[in-house]
PDB file of C-alpha atoms in Angstrom:
ATOM      1  CA  MET D   5      96.435-110.392  33.265  1.00  0.00           C
ATOM      2  CA  ARG D   6      97.696-108.956  36.727  1.00  0.00           C
ATOM      3  CA  ALA D   7      95.958-108.674  39.815  1.00  0.00           C
ATOM      4  CA  VAL D   8      95.970-105.279  39.722  1.00  0.00           C
ATOM      5  CA  PRO D   9      94.593-103.464  36.725  1.00  0.00           C
ATOM      6  CA  ILE D  10      96.105-100.188  36.901  1.00  0.00           C
ATOM      7  CA  ARG D  11      99.126-101.862  35.071  1.00  0.00           C
ATOM      8  CA  PHE D  12      96.811-102.719  31.604  1.00  0.00           C
ATOM      9  CA  LEU D  13      98.031-100.804  28.185  1.00  0.00           C
ATOM     10  CA  CYS D  14      94.985 -98.807  27.151  1.00  0.00           C
ATOM     11  CA  ALA D  15      94.186 -98.194  23.364  1.00  0.00           C
ATOM     12  CA  ALA D  16      92.284 -95.933  21.750  1.00  0.00           C
ATOM     13  CA  ALA D  17      89.252 -96.918  20.742  1.00  0.00           C
ATOM     14  CA  TRP D  18      88.773 -95.951  16.690  1.00  0.00           C
ATOM     15  CA  MET D  19      85.223 -95.914  14.955  1.00  0.00           C
ATOM     16  CA  PRO D  20      84.579 -96.285  10.966  1.00  0.00           C
ATOM     17  CA  LEU D  21      83.192 -93.478   9.192  1.00  0.00           C
ATOM     18  CA  ALA D  22      80.557 -93.873   6.759  1.00  0.00           C
ATOM     19  CA  CYS D  23      81.665 -94.115   3.112  1.00  0.00           C
ATOM     20  CA  LEU D  24      80.898 -90.747   1.509  1.00  0.00           C
ATOM     21  CA  ALA D  25      78.850 -90.945  -1.766  1.00  0.00           C
ATOM     22  CA  ALA D  26      79.959 -90.192  -5.032  1.00  0.00           C
ATOM     23  CA  PRO D  27      78.671 -87.149  -7.242  1.00  0.00           C
ATOM     24  CA  GLN D  28      75.921 -87.852 -10.126  1.00  0.00           C
ATOM     25  CA  ASN D  29      77.261 -88.713 -13.170  1.00  0.00           C
ATOM     26  CA  ALA D  30      80.595 -88.438 -11.724  1.00  0.00           C
ATOM     27  CA  PRO D  31      83.079 -91.810 -12.146  1.00  0.00           C
ATOM     28  CA  PRO D  32      83.234 -94.575  -9.943  1.00  0.00           C
ATOM     29  CA  ALA D  33      85.333 -93.806  -7.036  1.00  0.00           C
ATOM     30  CA  GLN D  34      87.605 -96.269  -5.662  1.00  0.00           C
ATOM     31  CA  PRO D  35      87.050 -98.159  -2.866  1.00  0.00           C
ATOM     32  CA  THR D  36      89.224 -96.829  -0.015  1.00  0.00           C
ATOM     33  CA  ALA D  37      89.362 -97.818   3.779  1.00  0.00           C
ATOM     34  CA  PRO D  38      86.917 -96.307   6.323  1.00  0.00           C
ATOM     35  CA  ALA D  39      88.830 -93.399   7.890  1.00  0.00           C
ATOM     36  CA  PRO D  40      88.795 -93.917  11.423  1.00  0.00           C
ATOM     37  CA  ALA D  41      86.896 -91.268  13.725  1.00  0.00           C
ATOM     38  CA  PRO D  42      88.512 -89.272  16.370  1.00  0.00           C
ATOM     39  CA  ALA D  43      89.046 -90.906  19.361  1.00  0.00           C
ATOM     40  CA  SER D  44      86.535 -90.700  22.331  1.00  0.00           C
ATOM     41  CA  GLN D  45      87.380 -88.204  25.091  1.00  0.00           C
ATOM     42  CA  PRO D  46      88.620 -89.645  28.299  1.00  0.00           C
ATOM     43  CA  ASP D  47      85.819 -89.168  31.134  1.00  0.00           C
ATOM     44  CA  LEU D  48      87.785 -88.311  34.297  1.00  0.00           C
ATOM     45  CA  GLU D  49      86.497 -86.592  37.607  1.00  0.00           C
ATOM     46  CA  PRO D  50      89.309 -84.714  38.812  1.00  0.00           C
ATOM     47  CA  GLU D  51      88.366 -86.436  42.721  1.00  0.00           C
ATOM     48  CA  ALA D  52      88.932 -89.794  41.184  1.00  0.00           C
ATOM     49  CA  VAL D  53      92.060 -89.107  39.797  1.00  0.00           C
ATOM     50  CA  SER D  54      93.307 -87.481  42.626  1.00  0.00           C
ATOM     51  CA  ALA D  55      92.212 -89.955  45.061  1.00  0.00           C
ATOM     52  CA  LEU D  56      93.989 -92.034  42.981  1.00  0.00           C
ATOM     53  CA  GLY D  57      97.123 -90.080  42.922  1.00  0.00           C
ATOM     54  CA  ALA D  58      97.265 -89.167  46.567  1.00  0.00           C
ATOM     55  CA  MET D  59      97.069 -93.241  47.299  1.00  0.00           C
ATOM     56  CA  GLY D  60      99.791 -93.878  44.927  1.00  0.00           C
ATOM     57  CA  ALA D  61     101.730 -91.375  46.525  1.00  0.00           C
ATOM     58  CA  TYR D  62     100.935 -92.667  50.119  1.00  0.00           C
ATOM     59  CA  LEU D  63     101.989 -96.227  49.208  1.00  0.00           C
ATOM     60  CA  ARG D  64     105.235 -95.485  47.793  1.00  0.00           C
ATOM     61  CA  THR D  65     106.089 -93.348  51.303  1.00  0.00           C
ATOM     62  CA  LEU D  66     105.980 -96.462  53.450  1.00  0.00           C
ATOM     63  CA  PRO D  67     108.928 -97.792  54.270  1.00  0.00           C
ATOM     64  CA  ALA D  68     107.820-101.401  55.653  1.00  0.00           C
ATOM     65  CA  PHE D  69     104.386-102.917  55.651  1.00  0.00           C
ATOM     66  CA  GLU D  70     102.676-106.454  55.735  1.00  0.00           C
ATOM     67  CA  VAL D  71      99.098-106.441  53.923  1.00  0.00           C
ATOM     68  CA  VAL D  72      97.285-109.774  54.001  1.00  0.00           C
ATOM     69  CA  GLY D  73      95.125-110.186  50.505  1.00  0.00           C
ATOM     70  CA  ARG D  74      92.012-112.630  50.658  1.00  0.00           C
ATOM     71  CA  ALA D  75      90.416-113.356  46.851  1.00  0.00           C
ATOM     72  CA  THR D  76      87.898-114.194  45.187  1.00  0.00           C
ATOM     73  CA  THR D  77      88.258-115.453  41.252  1.00  0.00           C
ATOM     74  CA  GLU D  78      85.707-116.285  39.063  1.00  0.00           C
ATOM     75  CA  THR D  79      86.587-118.614  36.029  1.00  0.00           C
ATOM     76  CA  VAL D  80      84.445-118.403  32.954  1.00  0.00           C
ATOM     77  CA  MET D  81      83.680-122.131  31.293  1.00  0.00           C
ATOM     78  CA  ASP D  82      83.186-122.810  27.818  1.00  0.00           C
ATOM     79  CA  ASP D  83      79.543-123.699  28.129  1.00  0.00           C
ATOM     80  CA  GLY D  84      79.676-119.978  29.891  1.00  0.00           C
ATOM     81  CA  MET D  85      79.031-121.138  33.552  1.00  0.00           C
ATOM     82  CA  LYS D  86      81.054-119.083  36.146  1.00  0.00           C
ATOM     83  CA  LEU D  87      83.180-120.828  38.487  1.00  0.00           C
ATOM     84  CA  GLN D  88      84.835-118.898  41.698  1.00  0.00           C
ATOM     85  CA  PHE D  89      87.835-119.751  43.326  1.00  0.00           C
ATOM     86  CA  ASP D  90      89.661-118.204  46.809  1.00  0.00           C
ATOM     87  CA  SER D  91      92.915-117.410  48.065  1.00  0.00           C
ATOM     88  CA  THR D  92      95.071-115.661  50.411  1.00  0.00           C
ATOM     89  CA  ALA D  93      98.186-113.624  49.903  1.00  0.00           C
ATOM     90  CA  ASN D  94      99.904-112.625  52.241  1.00  0.00           C
ATOM     91  CA  LEU D  95     103.607-109.387  51.022  1.00  0.00           C
ATOM     92  CA  ARG D  96     106.018-108.551  53.777  1.00  0.00           C
ATOM     93  CA  VAL D  97     107.729-105.937  52.214  1.00  0.00           C
ATOM     94  CA  ARG D  98     110.686-103.932  53.581  1.00  0.00           C
ATOM     95  CA  ARG D  99     111.917-101.318  50.913  1.00  0.00           C
ATOM     96  CA  PRO D 100     113.902-101.119  48.778  1.00  0.00           C
ATOM     97  CA  ASP D 101     115.297-104.491  48.715  1.00  0.00           C
ATOM     98  CA  ARG D 102     113.311-106.733  50.817  1.00  0.00           C
ATOM     99  CA  LEU D 103     110.457-108.979  49.981  1.00  0.00           C
ATOM    100  CA  GLN D 104     108.847-112.019  51.149  1.00  0.00           C
ATOM    101  CA  VAL D 105     105.459-113.739  50.114  1.00  0.00           C
ATOM    102  CA  ASP D 106     103.109-116.224  50.893  1.00  0.00           C
ATOM    103  CA  VAL D 107      99.924-117.619  48.449  1.00  0.00           C
ATOM    104  CA  ALA D 108      97.819-120.190  49.154  1.00  0.00           C
ATOM    105  CA  ASN D 109      94.918-121.420  47.154  1.00  0.00           C
ATOM    106  CA  ASP D 110      93.258-125.013  46.186  1.00  0.00           C
ATOM    107  CA  ARG D 111      95.316-126.087  43.904  1.00  0.00           C
ATOM    108  CA  LYS D 112      99.051-125.265  45.259  1.00  0.00           C
ATOM    109  CA  GLN D 113     101.339-123.790  48.242  1.00  0.00           C
ATOM    110  CA  ARG D 114     103.655-120.974  47.271  1.00  0.00           C
ATOM    111  CA  GLN D 115     106.670-118.895  49.006  1.00  0.00           C
ATOM    112  CA  ILE D 116     108.781-116.181  47.650  1.00  0.00           C
ATOM    113  CA  PHE D 117     111.844-115.039  49.134  1.00  0.00           C
ATOM    114  CA  TYR D 118     113.769-112.076  48.206  1.00  0.00           C
ATOM    115  CA  ASP D 119     116.886-110.662  50.246  1.00  0.00           C
ATOM    116  CA  GLY D 120     118.042-107.886  47.836  1.00  0.00           C
ATOM    117  CA  LYS D 121     120.356-110.202  45.970  1.00  0.00           C
ATOM    118  CA  SER D 122     118.293-113.722  44.695  1.00  0.00           C
ATOM    119  CA  VAL D 123     114.675-114.517  45.085  1.00  0.00           C
ATOM    120  CA  THR D 124     113.951-118.039  46.229  1.00  0.00           C
ATOM    121  CA  VAL D 125     110.589-120.164  45.203  1.00  0.00           C
ATOM    122  CA  TYR D 126     109.736-122.391  47.141  1.00  0.00           C
ATOM    123  CA  GLY D 127     106.757-125.122  46.558  1.00  0.00           C
ATOM    124  CA  GLN D 128     105.241-126.014  50.050  1.00  0.00           C
ATOM    125  CA  ARG D 129     103.287-129.031  48.617  1.00  0.00           C
ATOM    126  CA  LEU D 130     105.728-130.548  46.276  1.00  0.00           C
ATOM    127  CA  LYS D 131     108.846-129.412  48.515  1.00  0.00           C
ATOM    128  CA  TYR D 132     110.704-128.076  45.655  1.00  0.00           C
ATOM    129  CA  TYR D 133     112.509-124.950  45.362  1.00  0.00           C
ATOM    130  CA  ALA D 134     114.709-122.793  42.838  1.00  0.00           C
ATOM    131  CA  THR D 135     117.258-120.220  43.609  1.00  0.00           C
ATOM    132  CA  VAL D 136     118.248-117.036  41.071  1.00  0.00           C
ATOM    133  CA  ALA D 137     120.082-113.981  40.848  1.00  0.00           C
ATOM    134  CA  ALA D 138     117.894-110.572  41.557  1.00  0.00           C
ATOM    135  CA  PRO D 139     117.812-107.209  40.567  1.00  0.00           C
ATOM    136  CA  PRO D 140     118.873-105.123  43.463  1.00  0.00           C
ATOM    137  CA  THR D 141     115.580-103.249  44.239  1.00  0.00           C
ATOM    138  CA  LEU D 142     111.674-104.683  44.869  1.00  0.00           C
ATOM    139  CA  ARG D 143     110.623-103.010  41.267  1.00  0.00           C
ATOM    140  CA  GLU D 144     113.013-104.528  39.376  1.00  0.00           C
ATOM    141  CA  THR D 145     112.769-107.976  40.792  1.00  0.00           C
ATOM    142  CA  VAL D 146     108.551-108.019  39.934  1.00  0.00           C
ATOM    143  CA  ASP D 147     109.787-106.965  36.688  1.00  0.00           C
ATOM    144  CA  ALA D 148     111.932-109.411  36.435  1.00  0.00           C
ATOM    145  CA  LEU D 149     110.421-112.473  37.758  1.00  0.00           C
ATOM    146  CA  GLY D 150     106.980-111.669  35.521  1.00  0.00           C
ATOM    147  CA  THR D 151     108.545-110.507  32.152  1.00  0.00           C
ATOM    148  CA  LYS D 152     111.662-113.772  32.550  1.00  0.00           C
ATOM    149  CA  TYR D 153     109.913-116.371  34.446  1.00  0.00           C
ATOM    150  CA  GLY D 154     105.760-115.531  33.947  1.00  0.00           C
ATOM    151  CA  ILE D 155     105.608-115.256  37.719  1.00  0.00           C
ATOM    152  CA  GLU D 156     102.840-112.769  38.686  1.00  0.00           C
ATOM    153  CA  LEU D 157     103.093-111.924  42.422  1.00  0.00           C
ATOM    154  CA  PRO D 158     100.147-111.247  44.114  1.00  0.00           C
ATOM    155  CA  LEU D 159      98.933-107.449  44.549  1.00  0.00           C
ATOM    156  CA  ALA D 160     102.572-106.100  41.956  1.00  0.00           C
ATOM    157  CA  ASP D 161     100.936-102.876  41.231  1.00  0.00           C
ATOM    158  CA  LEU D 162     101.391-102.023  44.608  1.00  0.00           C
ATOM    159  CA  PHE D 163     104.683-101.107  43.359  1.00  0.00           C
ATOM    160  CA  TYR D 164     103.730 -99.353  40.532  1.00  0.00           C
ATOM    161  CA  TRP D 165     100.818 -97.330  41.746  1.00  0.00           C
ATOM    162  CA  GLY D 166     101.218 -93.765  40.578  1.00  0.00           C
ATOM    163  CA  THR D 167     104.781 -94.396  38.625  1.00  0.00           C
ATOM    164  CA  GLU D 168     105.839 -93.919  35.089  1.00  0.00           C
ATOM    165  CA  GLN D 169     104.695 -97.749  34.420  1.00  0.00           C
ATOM    166  CA  ALA D 170     101.124 -97.331  35.500  1.00  0.00           C
ATOM    167  CA  PRO D 171     100.302 -93.510  34.211  1.00  0.00           C
ATOM    168  CA  VAL D 172      96.582 -91.615  34.713  1.00  0.00           C
ATOM    169  CA  SER D 173      96.455 -91.469  30.760  1.00  0.00           C
ATOM    170  CA  ASP D 174      95.575 -95.062  30.619  1.00  0.00           C
ATOM    171  CA  ILE D 175      92.315 -94.532  32.339  1.00  0.00           C
ATOM    172  CA  ARG D 176      89.297 -93.574  29.925  1.00  0.00           C
ATOM    173  CA  ALA D 177      86.903 -93.138  32.733  1.00  0.00           C
ATOM    174  CA  ALA D 178      87.529 -92.202  36.770  1.00  0.00           C
ATOM    175  CA  HIS D 179      84.273 -91.650  38.568  1.00  0.00           C
ATOM    176  CA  TYR D 180      83.769 -91.523  42.199  1.00  0.00           C
ATOM    177  CA  ILE D 181      80.915 -93.742  43.388  1.00  0.00           C
ATOM    178  CA  GLY D 182      80.357 -92.212  46.901  1.00  0.00           C
ATOM    179  CA  PRO D 183      80.996 -93.255  50.768  1.00  0.00           C
ATOM    180  CA  ALA D 184      81.418 -96.513  51.589  1.00  0.00           C
ATOM    181  CA  THR D 185      82.135 -99.090  54.706  1.00  0.00           C
ATOM    182  CA  VAL D 186      84.833-102.141  53.817  1.00  0.00           C
ATOM    183  CA  GLY D 187      85.208-104.328  57.350  1.00  0.00           C
ATOM    184  CA  SER D 188      85.012-101.935  60.418  1.00  0.00           C
ATOM    185  CA  LEU D 189      86.620 -98.986  57.944  1.00  0.00           C
ATOM    186  CA  GLN D 190      85.347 -95.691  56.425  1.00  0.00           C
ATOM    187  CA  ALA D 191      86.314 -95.412  52.736  1.00  0.00           C
ATOM    188  CA  GLY D 192      85.980 -94.149  49.369  1.00  0.00           C
ATOM    189  CA  HIS D 193      84.072 -96.233  46.419  1.00  0.00           C
ATOM    190  CA  TYR D 194      86.190 -95.740  42.986  1.00  0.00           C
ATOM    191  CA  ALA D 195      85.270 -96.795  39.504  1.00  0.00           C
ATOM    192  CA  TYR D 196      88.071 -96.840  36.445  1.00  0.00           C
ATOM    193  CA  ARG D 197      87.615 -98.268  32.926  1.00  0.00           C
ATOM    194  CA  GLN D 198      90.900 -99.091  30.939  1.00  0.00           C
ATOM    195  CA  GLU D 199      90.617-101.156  27.561  1.00  0.00           C
ATOM    196  CA  GLY D 200      89.633-104.447  28.120  1.00  0.00           C
ATOM    197  CA  VAL D 201      89.029-103.848  32.038  1.00  0.00           C
ATOM    198  CA  ASP D 202      86.617-102.445  34.453  1.00  0.00           C
ATOM    199  CA  TRP D 203      88.092-102.139  37.781  1.00  0.00           C
ATOM    200  CA  GLN D 204      86.929-100.459  41.391  1.00  0.00           C
ATOM    201  CA  VAL D 205      88.952 -99.406  44.612  1.00  0.00           C
ATOM    202  CA  TRP D 206      87.824 -98.351  47.706  1.00  0.00           C
ATOM    203  CA  ILE D 207      89.901 -96.268  49.491  1.00  0.00           C
ATOM    204  CA  GLN D 208      90.413 -95.559  53.374  1.00  0.00           C
ATOM    205  CA  ASP D 209      89.455 -92.525  54.271  1.00  0.00           C
ATOM    206  CA  GLY D 210      91.713 -89.840  55.998  1.00  0.00           C
ATOM    207  CA  LYS D 211      95.473 -89.387  56.918  1.00  0.00           C
ATOM    208  CA  THR D 212      95.921 -92.798  55.496  1.00  0.00           C
ATOM    209  CA  PRO D 213      94.941 -93.522  52.130  1.00  0.00           C
ATOM    210  CA  LEU D 214      94.880 -97.013  51.598  1.00  0.00           C
ATOM    211  CA  PRO D 215      93.029 -99.706  49.152  1.00  0.00           C
ATOM    212  CA  LEU D 216      91.087-102.001  51.218  1.00  0.00           C
ATOM    213  CA  LYS D 217      89.111-103.245  48.485  1.00  0.00           C
ATOM    214  CA  LEU D 218      89.576-103.856  44.891  1.00  0.00           C
ATOM    215  CA  ALA D 219      87.377-105.402  42.126  1.00  0.00           C
ATOM    216  CA  ILE D 220      88.728-106.471  38.779  1.00  0.00           C
ATOM    217  CA  THR D 221      86.469-107.078  35.573  1.00  0.00           C
ATOM    218  CA  ALA D 222      87.620-108.501  32.410  1.00  0.00           C
ATOM    219  CA  SER D 223      85.640-106.786  30.374  1.00  0.00           C
ATOM    220  CA  GLY D 224      87.128-107.706  26.836  1.00  0.00           C
ATOM    221  CA  GLN D 225      86.644-111.407  27.810  1.00  0.00           C
ATOM    222  CA  PRO D 226      83.688-113.988  27.409  1.00  0.00           C
ATOM    223  CA  GLY D 227      82.039-113.894  30.519  1.00  0.00           C
ATOM    224  CA  GLU D 228      83.417-111.086  31.931  1.00  0.00           C
ATOM    225  CA  PRO D 229      84.721-112.850  35.281  1.00  0.00           C
ATOM    226  CA  THR D 230      85.570-110.539  37.706  1.00  0.00           C
ATOM    227  CA  HIS D 231      88.630-111.051  40.475  1.00  0.00           C
ATOM    228  CA  THR D 232      87.658-109.554  43.672  1.00  0.00           C
ATOM    229  CA  VAL D 233      90.393-108.909  46.879  1.00  0.00           C
ATOM    230  CA  TRP D 234      90.200-107.634  50.339  1.00  0.00           C
ATOM    231  CA  LEU D 235      93.089-106.567  51.809  1.00  0.00           C
ATOM    232  CA  ARG D 236      94.014-105.930  55.785  1.00  0.00           C
ATOM    233  CA  TRP D 237      96.982-103.644  56.566  1.00  0.00           C
ATOM    234  CA  ASN D 238      99.824-103.964  59.209  1.00  0.00           C
ATOM    235  CA  LEU D 239     102.228-100.514  58.750  1.00  0.00           C
ATOM    236  CA  ALA D 240     104.019-101.456  61.862  1.00  0.00           C
ATOM    237  CA  PRO D 241     105.546-104.606  61.262  1.00  0.00           C
ATOM    238  CA  ARG D 242     108.288-106.438  63.028  1.00  0.00           C
ATOM    239  CA  PHE D 243     110.483-107.907  60.289  1.00  0.00           C
ATOM    240  CA  THR D 244     114.154-109.165  61.098  1.00  0.00           C
ATOM    241  CA  ASP D 245     116.660-110.434  57.889  1.00  0.00           C
ATOM    242  CA  ALA D 246     115.500-113.792  58.576  1.00  0.00           C
ATOM    243  CA  THR D 247     111.967-113.271  57.623  1.00  0.00           C
ATOM    244  CA  PHE D 248     113.261-112.658  53.712  1.00  0.00           C
ATOM    245  CA  SER D 249     115.819-114.968  54.070  1.00  0.00           C
ATOM    246  CA  PHE D 250     115.259-119.192  53.290  1.00  0.00           C
ATOM    247  CA  ARG D 251     116.550-121.941  54.557  1.00  0.00           C
ATOM    248  CA  PRO D 252     115.564-125.150  53.018  1.00  0.00           C
ATOM    249  CA  PRO D 253     112.951-127.585  55.350  1.00  0.00           C
ATOM    250  CA  PRO D 254     113.898-131.133  55.680  1.00  0.00           C
ATOM    251  CA  GLY D 255     113.258-133.012  52.316  1.00  0.00           C
ATOM    252  CA  ALA D 256     113.109-129.630  49.928  1.00  0.00           C
ATOM    253  CA  MET D 257     114.807-130.562  46.296  1.00  0.00           C
ATOM    254  CA  LYS D 258     116.549-127.875  44.884  1.00  0.00           C
ATOM    255  CA  ILE D 259     115.481-127.547  41.488  1.00  0.00           C
ATOM    256  CA  ALA D 260     116.039-125.106  38.182  1.00  0.00           C
ATOM    257  CA  LEU D 261     113.845-122.163  37.394  1.00  0.00           C
ATOM    258  CA  GLN D 262     113.425-122.146  34.113  1.00  0.00           C
ATOM    259  CA  THR D 263     112.484-118.943  31.613  1.00  0.00           C
ATOM    260  CA  ALA D 264     109.836-118.511  29.426  1.00  0.00           C
ATOM    261  CA  ASP D 265     112.000-120.155  26.413  1.00  0.00           C
ATOM    262  CA  GLY D 266     112.909-123.166  28.257  1.00  0.00           C
ATOM    263  CA  LYS D 267     116.310-121.412  29.519  1.00  0.00           C
ATOM    264  CA  VAL D 268     118.008-121.768  33.096  1.00  0.00           C
ATOM    265  CA  ALA D 269     119.659-117.937  33.489  1.00  0.00           C
ATOM    266  CA  SER D 270     119.763-115.284  36.228  1.00  0.00           C
ATOM    267  CA  ILE D 271     116.894-112.626  36.253  1.00  0.00           C
ATOM    268  CA  LYS D 272     119.958-110.211  36.621  1.00  0.00           C
TER     269      LYS D 272
END
């Protein structure tokens, strides 16, 4: 499941109809498959839909930004016990073709560098790194990392909100919950439902409708684990080209980055 829920595909929900009874004295009817009922109509509050669109439109106007995410992720054990794991992610973005990511949790520390021509993934604990050719834009690169290499970038949906790859038509329910405070910032609290996932977003009030907090519940999974992330934004970062370039530290070892089918290839 991706860090951000809006990209989940939604299927129509069908309910079987009761079988029709055969008329008295009529020959036995041949068994037929139950007919599906019409899909339930989406329950969309216009305010909640427009807030999501405004947030996506605003994010796409940002030429550069840095966002730090602090996350808590639940894992459900076989016996139903829930565990929580914390992680942090720092994204530095300069559109249209620069990205640098730091990810850290209890098990790994990883960095990703994208300079418009290549992507390097570096495991800081083992000091292994791999570099592959990359597409010329951020969104293409995010797609390629996920589909070819199974590398899911944290907060990847920041690059999709409000686009054709995250259509509002996937949402089955959208509600405005009310005003809220996230840290010291005033926000609106919104809740959404898609097939297999319920999610909430707290959007900053005013002229900078940034997502300040996300909560994603996998409603279709046993135990319904939740992933929650708090976001801190810097809209005036000071980046240089060196920010997005990888220089192997002493002792680092270059390895091949394999695709999901075990091949070594460019993601271009």
